Coordinates of C-alpha atoms in Angstrom, one line a residue:
M21 CA -21.8 34.1 6.0
V22 CA -22.6 30.5 5.2
V23 CA -25.7 30.1 3.1
S24 CA -28.0 27.4 4.3
I25 CA -30.7 25.4 2.5
R26 CA -33.3 27.4 4.4
D27 CA -31.9 30.6 2.9
V28 CA -32.4 29.1 -0.6
A29 CA -35.9 28.0 0.2
R30 CA -36.8 31.5 1.5
E31 CA -35.3 33.2 -1.6
A32 CA -37.1 30.8 -4.0
G33 CA -40.4 31.0 -2.2
V34 CA -40.6 27.2 -1.7
S35 CA -40.3 24.8 1.2
V36 CA -37.0 23.3 2.5
G37 CA -38.3 19.9 1.3
T38 CA -38.7 21.2 -2.2
V39 CA -35.1 22.5 -2.3
S40 CA -33.9 19.1 -1.0
N41 CA -35.8 17.3 -3.7
V42 CA -34.4 19.6 -6.4
L43 CA -30.9 18.7 -5.2
N44 CA -31.4 15.0 -4.7
K45 CA -34.5 13.9 -6.6
P46 CA -35.2 16.4 -9.3
D47 CA -37.5 14.0 -11.3
E48 CA -40.0 14.5 -8.5
V49 CA -40.1 18.3 -8.8
S50 CA -41.8 20.5 -11.3
A51 CA -39.8 22.4 -13.9
D52 CA -40.9 25.7 -12.4
S53 CA -39.7 24.8 -8.9
I54 CA -36.4 23.6 -10.3
A55 CA -35.9 26.9 -12.1
R56 CA -36.7 29.0 -9.0
V57 CA -34.4 27.0 -6.7
Q58 CA -31.5 27.1 -9.2
T59 CA -31.9 30.8 -9.6
A60 CA -31.8 31.2 -5.8
I61 CA -28.7 29.0 -5.5
E62 CA -26.9 31.1 -8.1
K63 CA -27.9 34.4 -6.5
L64 CA -27.0 33.4 -3.0
G65 CA -23.9 31.3 -3.9
Y66 CA -25.1 28.3 -2.0
V67 CA -22.7 25.3 -1.9
R68 CA -24.2 22.0 -0.8
N69 CA -22.5 20.1 2.1
D70 CA -22.2 16.8 0.3
A71 CA -20.3 15.1 3.1
A72 CA -23.0 15.9 5.6
R73 CA -25.7 14.8 3.2
R74 CA -24.0 11.4 2.6
L75 CA -23.4 11.0 6.4
R76 CA -27.0 11.6 7.1
A77 CA -27.9 9.0 4.5
G78 CA -25.5 6.5 6.1
V79 CA -23.1 6.6 3.2
S80 CA -19.7 8.2 3.8
S81 CA -17.7 9.9 1.0
T82 CA -14.4 8.9 2.5
V83 CA -12.3 5.8 2.8
G84 CA -9.5 5.2 5.3
F85 CA -6.1 3.9 4.1
I86 CA -3.7 2.8 6.8
V87 CA -0.1 2.3 5.4
L88 CA 3.1 0.9 7.0
D89 CA 5.5 3.6 5.9
G90 CA 4.4 6.9 4.3
R91 CA 8.0 7.7 3.2
N92 CA 8.2 4.6 1.0
P93 CA 7.8 5.6 -2.7
F94 CA 6.2 2.2 -3.4
I95 CA 3.5 2.8 -0.8
N96 CA 2.9 6.3 -2.2
E97 CA 2.3 4.8 -5.6
V98 CA -0.2 2.3 -4.2
V99 CA -2.0 5.2 -2.5
R100 CA -2.0 7.1 -5.8
G101 CA -3.6 4.2 -7.5
A102 CA -6.4 4.1 -4.8
E103 CA -6.9 7.8 -5.2
D104 CA -7.2 7.6 -8.9
E105 CA -10.0 5.0 -8.6
A106 CA -11.6 6.9 -5.7
S107 CA -11.8 10.1 -7.7
R108 CA -13.9 8.3 -10.3
H109 CA -16.5 7.7 -7.6
G110 CA -16.4 11.1 -5.9
I111 CA -14.6 9.6 -2.9
A112 CA -11.7 11.0 -0.8
I113 CA -8.9 8.9 0.7
L114 CA -7.8 9.6 4.3
V115 CA -4.3 8.3 4.8
G116 CA -2.9 7.2 8.2
N117 CA 0.8 6.3 8.4
T118 CA 1.6 3.8 11.2
D119 CA 5.4 3.9 10.7
E120 CA 5.3 0.2 11.6
D121 CA 3.9 1.0 15.1
P122 CA 1.1 -1.2 16.4
A123 CA -0.2 1.5 18.7
R124 CA -0.5 4.0 15.9
E125 CA -2.2 1.3 13.8
E126 CA -4.8 0.8 16.5
M127 CA -5.3 4.5 16.8
Y128 CA -6.1 4.9 13.1
L129 CA -8.5 2.0 13.1
D130 CA -10.4 3.6 16.0
L131 CA -10.3 7.0 14.3
F132 CA -11.6 5.7 11.0
A133 CA -14.4 3.8 12.7
E134 CA -15.4 6.9 14.6
Q135 CA -15.4 8.9 11.3
Q136 CA -17.8 6.4 9.8
V137 CA -15.7 5.9 6.7
R138 CA -17.1 3.8 3.9
G139 CA -14.4 1.2 4.4
V140 CA -10.8 0.7 5.3
L141 CA -7.8 -0.3 3.2
I142 CA -4.9 -1.4 5.3
S143 CA -1.3 -2.7 5.0
P144 CA -1.2 -4.3 8.5
Y145 CA 1.7 -4.7 10.8
G146 CA 1.6 -8.1 12.4
D147 CA -1.6 -10.1 13.0
I148 CA -4.7 -7.9 13.6
T149 CA -7.3 -10.3 12.4
R150 CA -9.5 -10.0 15.5
R151 CA -9.4 -6.2 15.4
L152 CA -10.4 -6.2 11.7
Q153 CA -13.1 -8.7 12.4
R154 CA -14.6 -6.3 14.9
L155 CA -14.6 -3.6 12.3
R156 CA -16.5 -5.8 9.9
E157 CA -19.0 -6.7 12.6
R158 CA -19.8 -2.9 12.6
E159 CA -20.4 -3.2 8.8
V160 CA -17.1 -1.5 7.9
P161 CA -15.6 -3.4 5.0
V162 CA -11.8 -4.1 5.1
V163 CA -9.4 -4.9 2.3
L164 CA -5.8 -5.9 3.0
V165 CA -3.2 -4.2 0.7
D166 CA 0.2 -5.6 -0.1
R167 CA -0.5 -8.5 2.2
M168 CA -2.3 -11.8 1.6
N169 CA -4.9 -13.3 3.9
P170 CA -4.4 -17.1 3.8
E171 CA -7.4 -17.7 6.0
G172 CA -9.6 -16.0 3.5
R173 CA -11.5 -13.9 6.1
F174 CA -10.8 -10.6 4.3
S175 CA -10.3 -9.6 0.7
A176 CA -6.7 -8.9 -0.1
V177 CA -4.7 -7.5 -3.0
A178 CA -0.9 -8.1 -3.2
T179 CA 2.0 -9.3 -5.2
D180 CA 3.3 -12.9 -4.7
S181 CA 6.3 -12.1 -2.6
V182 CA 7.3 -15.8 -2.3
A183 CA 7.5 -16.0 -6.1
G184 CA 9.3 -12.6 -6.2
G185 CA 12.0 -13.8 -3.7
R186 CA 12.5 -17.0 -5.7
M187 CA 12.8 -15.2 -9.0
A188 CA 15.3 -12.7 -7.5
V189 CA 17.6 -15.4 -6.1
E190 CA 17.3 -17.5 -9.3
H191 CA 18.6 -14.5 -11.2
L192 CA 21.5 -14.1 -8.8
L193 CA 22.3 -17.8 -9.1
A194 CA 22.2 -17.6 -12.9
Q195 CA 24.9 -14.9 -12.6
R196 CA 27.1 -17.6 -10.9
R197 CA 26.8 -16.1 -7.5
R198 CA 27.1 -18.6 -4.7
R199 CA 27.6 -16.8 -1.4
L200 CA 24.2 -15.0 -1.1
A201 CA 22.8 -12.8 1.6
F202 CA 19.2 -11.6 2.3
V203 CA 19.1 -8.2 4.0
G204 CA 15.8 -7.1 5.4
G205 CA 13.3 -7.0 8.3
P206 CA 11.6 -6.9 10.6
F207 CA 10.2 -10.4 10.2
D208 CA 6.9 -9.4 11.9
M209 CA 6.1 -8.2 8.4
R210 CA 4.6 -10.9 6.3
Q211 CA 6.0 -9.5 3.1
V212 CA 9.6 -9.8 4.5
R213 CA 9.1 -13.4 5.6
D214 CA 7.6 -14.4 2.2
R215 CA 10.5 -12.9 0.3
L216 CA 12.9 -14.7 2.4
D217 CA 11.0 -18.0 2.0
G218 CA 11.1 -17.6 -1.7
A219 CA 14.9 -16.9 -1.6
R220 CA 15.5 -20.0 0.5
W221 CA 13.4 -22.2 -1.8
A222 CA 15.5 -21.0 -4.8
V223 CA 18.8 -21.8 -3.0
D224 CA 17.6 -25.2 -1.7
E225 CA 16.3 -26.3 -5.1
S226 CA 19.2 -25.0 -7.2
G227 CA 21.6 -27.9 -6.5
T228 CA 24.5 -25.5 -6.8
G229 CA 25.9 -25.6 -3.3
A230 CA 25.0 -22.0 -2.8
T231 CA 24.5 -20.6 0.7
L232 CA 22.1 -17.9 2.0
E233 CA 23.0 -15.8 5.0
V234 CA 20.2 -13.7 6.7
I235 CA 21.1 -10.2 7.9
T236 CA 18.2 -8.7 9.8
T237 CA 17.3 -5.0 9.8
S238 CA 14.9 -3.3 12.1
A239 CA 13.1 -1.5 9.2
L240 CA 13.0 -1.5 5.4
S241 CA 14.7 1.8 5.1
V242 CA 17.7 3.4 3.4
E243 CA 19.3 4.0 6.9
E244 CA 19.1 0.4 7.8
G245 CA 20.5 -0.6 4.4
V246 CA 23.5 1.8 5.0
A247 CA 24.1 0.2 8.5
A248 CA 23.9 -3.3 7.1
G249 CA 26.3 -2.4 4.3
R250 CA 28.8 -1.0 6.7
R251 CA 28.8 -4.1 8.7
L252 CA 29.5 -6.1 5.6
M253 CA 32.4 -3.8 4.7
E254 CA 34.0 -4.4 8.1
R255 CA 34.5 -8.1 7.1
P256 CA 37.5 -9.3 5.2
P257 CA 36.7 -9.4 1.5
A258 CA 36.7 -13.2 1.4
Q259 CA 34.0 -13.3 4.1
R260 CA 31.6 -11.0 2.3
P261 CA 28.7 -12.3 0.2
D262 CA 29.0 -12.1 -3.6
A263 CA 25.4 -11.3 -4.0
V264 CA 22.7 -9.5 -1.9
F265 CA 18.9 -9.7 -2.1
A266 CA 17.5 -6.7 -0.3
G267 CA 14.1 -6.8 1.3
N268 CA 13.1 -3.7 -0.7
D269 CA 14.7 -1.0 -2.9
L270 CA 15.2 1.4 0.0
V271 CA 17.4 -1.1 1.7
A272 CA 19.2 -1.8 -1.6
L273 CA 19.9 1.9 -2.0
G274 CA 21.3 2.1 1.4
L275 CA 23.5 -1.0 0.8
L276 CA 24.7 0.5 -2.5
Q277 CA 25.7 3.7 -0.7
S278 CA 27.8 1.8 1.9
L279 CA 29.4 -0.5 -0.7
A280 CA 30.5 2.6 -2.7
E281 CA 32.0 4.5 0.3
G282 CA 35.7 5.4 -0.1
G283 CA 35.5 5.2 -3.8
S284 CA 35.3 1.4 -3.9
L285 CA 33.2 0.0 -6.8
L286 CA 32.1 -3.4 -5.4
V287 CA 28.7 -3.5 -7.2
P288 CA 28.4 -5.5 -9.4
D289 CA 31.9 -6.9 -9.9
R290 CA 32.4 -8.2 -6.4
I291 CA 28.8 -8.1 -5.1
A292 CA 25.6 -8.3 -7.1
L293 CA 22.6 -6.4 -5.7
I294 CA 18.9 -6.8 -6.3
G295 CA 16.0 -5.1 -4.5
F296 CA 12.2 -5.3 -4.5
D297 CA 9.4 -2.9 -5.6
D298 CA 11.2 -1.1 -8.5
I299 CA 10.7 2.4 -7.2
S300 CA 12.0 5.2 -9.5
F301 CA 15.1 5.8 -7.4
A302 CA 16.3 2.2 -8.2
A303 CA 16.8 3.0 -11.9
A304 CA 18.3 6.4 -11.1
A305 CA 21.0 5.2 -8.6
A306 CA 24.7 5.6 -9.3
V307 CA 24.7 1.9 -10.3
P308 CA 21.1 1.2 -11.5
I309 CA 19.6 -1.5 -9.3
S310 CA 17.9 -4.6 -10.5
S311 CA 14.6 -5.1 -8.8
M312 CA 11.4 -7.1 -8.6
R313 CA 8.7 -4.8 -10.0
Q314 CA 5.3 -4.6 -8.3
P315 CA 2.3 -3.0 -10.1
A316 CA 1.9 -0.4 -7.4
R317 CA -0.9 1.7 -8.9
A318 CA -2.9 -1.4 -10.1
I319 CA -2.7 -2.8 -6.5
G320 CA -4.2 0.4 -5.1
Q321 CA -6.9 0.7 -7.8
T322 CA -7.9 -2.9 -7.5
A323 CA -8.1 -2.7 -3.7
L324 CA -10.3 0.4 -3.8
R325 CA -12.6 -1.2 -6.4
I326 CA -13.1 -4.3 -4.3
L327 CA -13.7 -2.2 -1.1
L328 CA -16.5 -0.2 -2.8
E329 CA -18.1 -3.5 -4.1
E330 CA -18.1 -4.9 -0.6
A331 CA -19.5 -1.7 0.9
G332 CA -22.4 -2.0 -1.5
D333 CA -23.0 -5.7 -0.9
P334 CA -21.7 -7.0 2.5
A335 CA -22.6 -10.6 1.5
L336 CA -19.9 -10.8 -1.1
I337 CA -17.4 -13.5 -0.5
P338 CA -13.8 -12.2 0.3
R339 CA -11.4 -12.6 -2.7
Q340 CA -7.7 -12.8 -3.0
T341 CA -6.1 -10.9 -5.9
V342 CA -2.5 -11.8 -6.5
F343 CA -0.2 -10.0 -9.0
R344 CA 2.9 -11.7 -10.3
P345 CA 6.1 -9.6 -9.9
E346 CA 8.4 -8.9 -12.8
L347 CA 12.2 -9.1 -12.8
V348 CA 13.8 -5.9 -14.0
V349 CA 17.5 -6.4 -14.7
R350 CA 19.9 -3.5 -14.5
A351 CA 23.6 -2.9 -14.0
S352 CA 23.8 -4.0 -10.4
T353 CA 23.5 -7.7 -11.3
R354 CA 25.2 -7.8 -14.7

């Protein structure tokens, strides 16, 4: 049987209001009343419903986090960072995985609004500015994660993907690679477009005569990387790129798998390969993969911290927090 606050009041011989004050405002209650209520709580095994208490007070103990791909280890690390920060504040994270589906994204936005979460962290797919603006009009703060907001309407925490793309390709060019390819997609994702923009900038500014081919994938996944790699292997050797910049490490891992099929060892002798994110599997691959490292946990922690600040003061001006990626060089580009 669930013990209620009324049961505690009856056992302690005090009013329900006194029990509530002991739980929430003990400085307004006499020492005798506190002792009697605590004794009753221990005897009956009462457990307070903190979620309901906060909801009645208009302050939720949950935050919604909408992610693009729950299978991506990088995304999981970002969520872990947010959870680490949330636990310090007694808050739980509710995660919704859109799987890059706009309809599911809309569903989770509606669900979290109905659940009266304290705020929403989101890695959006496409442009949902109007939808997020409606959330904010309902006094639900929103922080973009792994995605910048150039208009400055919402706070955002991300890595500079343009700089990351530029650094990745500059590294390939320094290895004397000249027939480059970018493999990634879809280009509805701002992160993919930014990484490609950075790659193009590096090629255009290099003065080396290098070229950059774009090979589009329908998702940033291992499976799409495998498929792209097999298409490359169908080409005559002279028509293959001598370096590939993958949209993320999952795509890079799939490419590596295809480029190693049949016992061929094309990476890095014939084809250099670099990814983005620096997930743990990149270093553990058969040929350890170079990557652009993002501070995943710091991104999640920072986003949650900003969200709670905005929940406490809706008048705060949105801010953009940008981390700089770090080049991690491994065997795949040496």
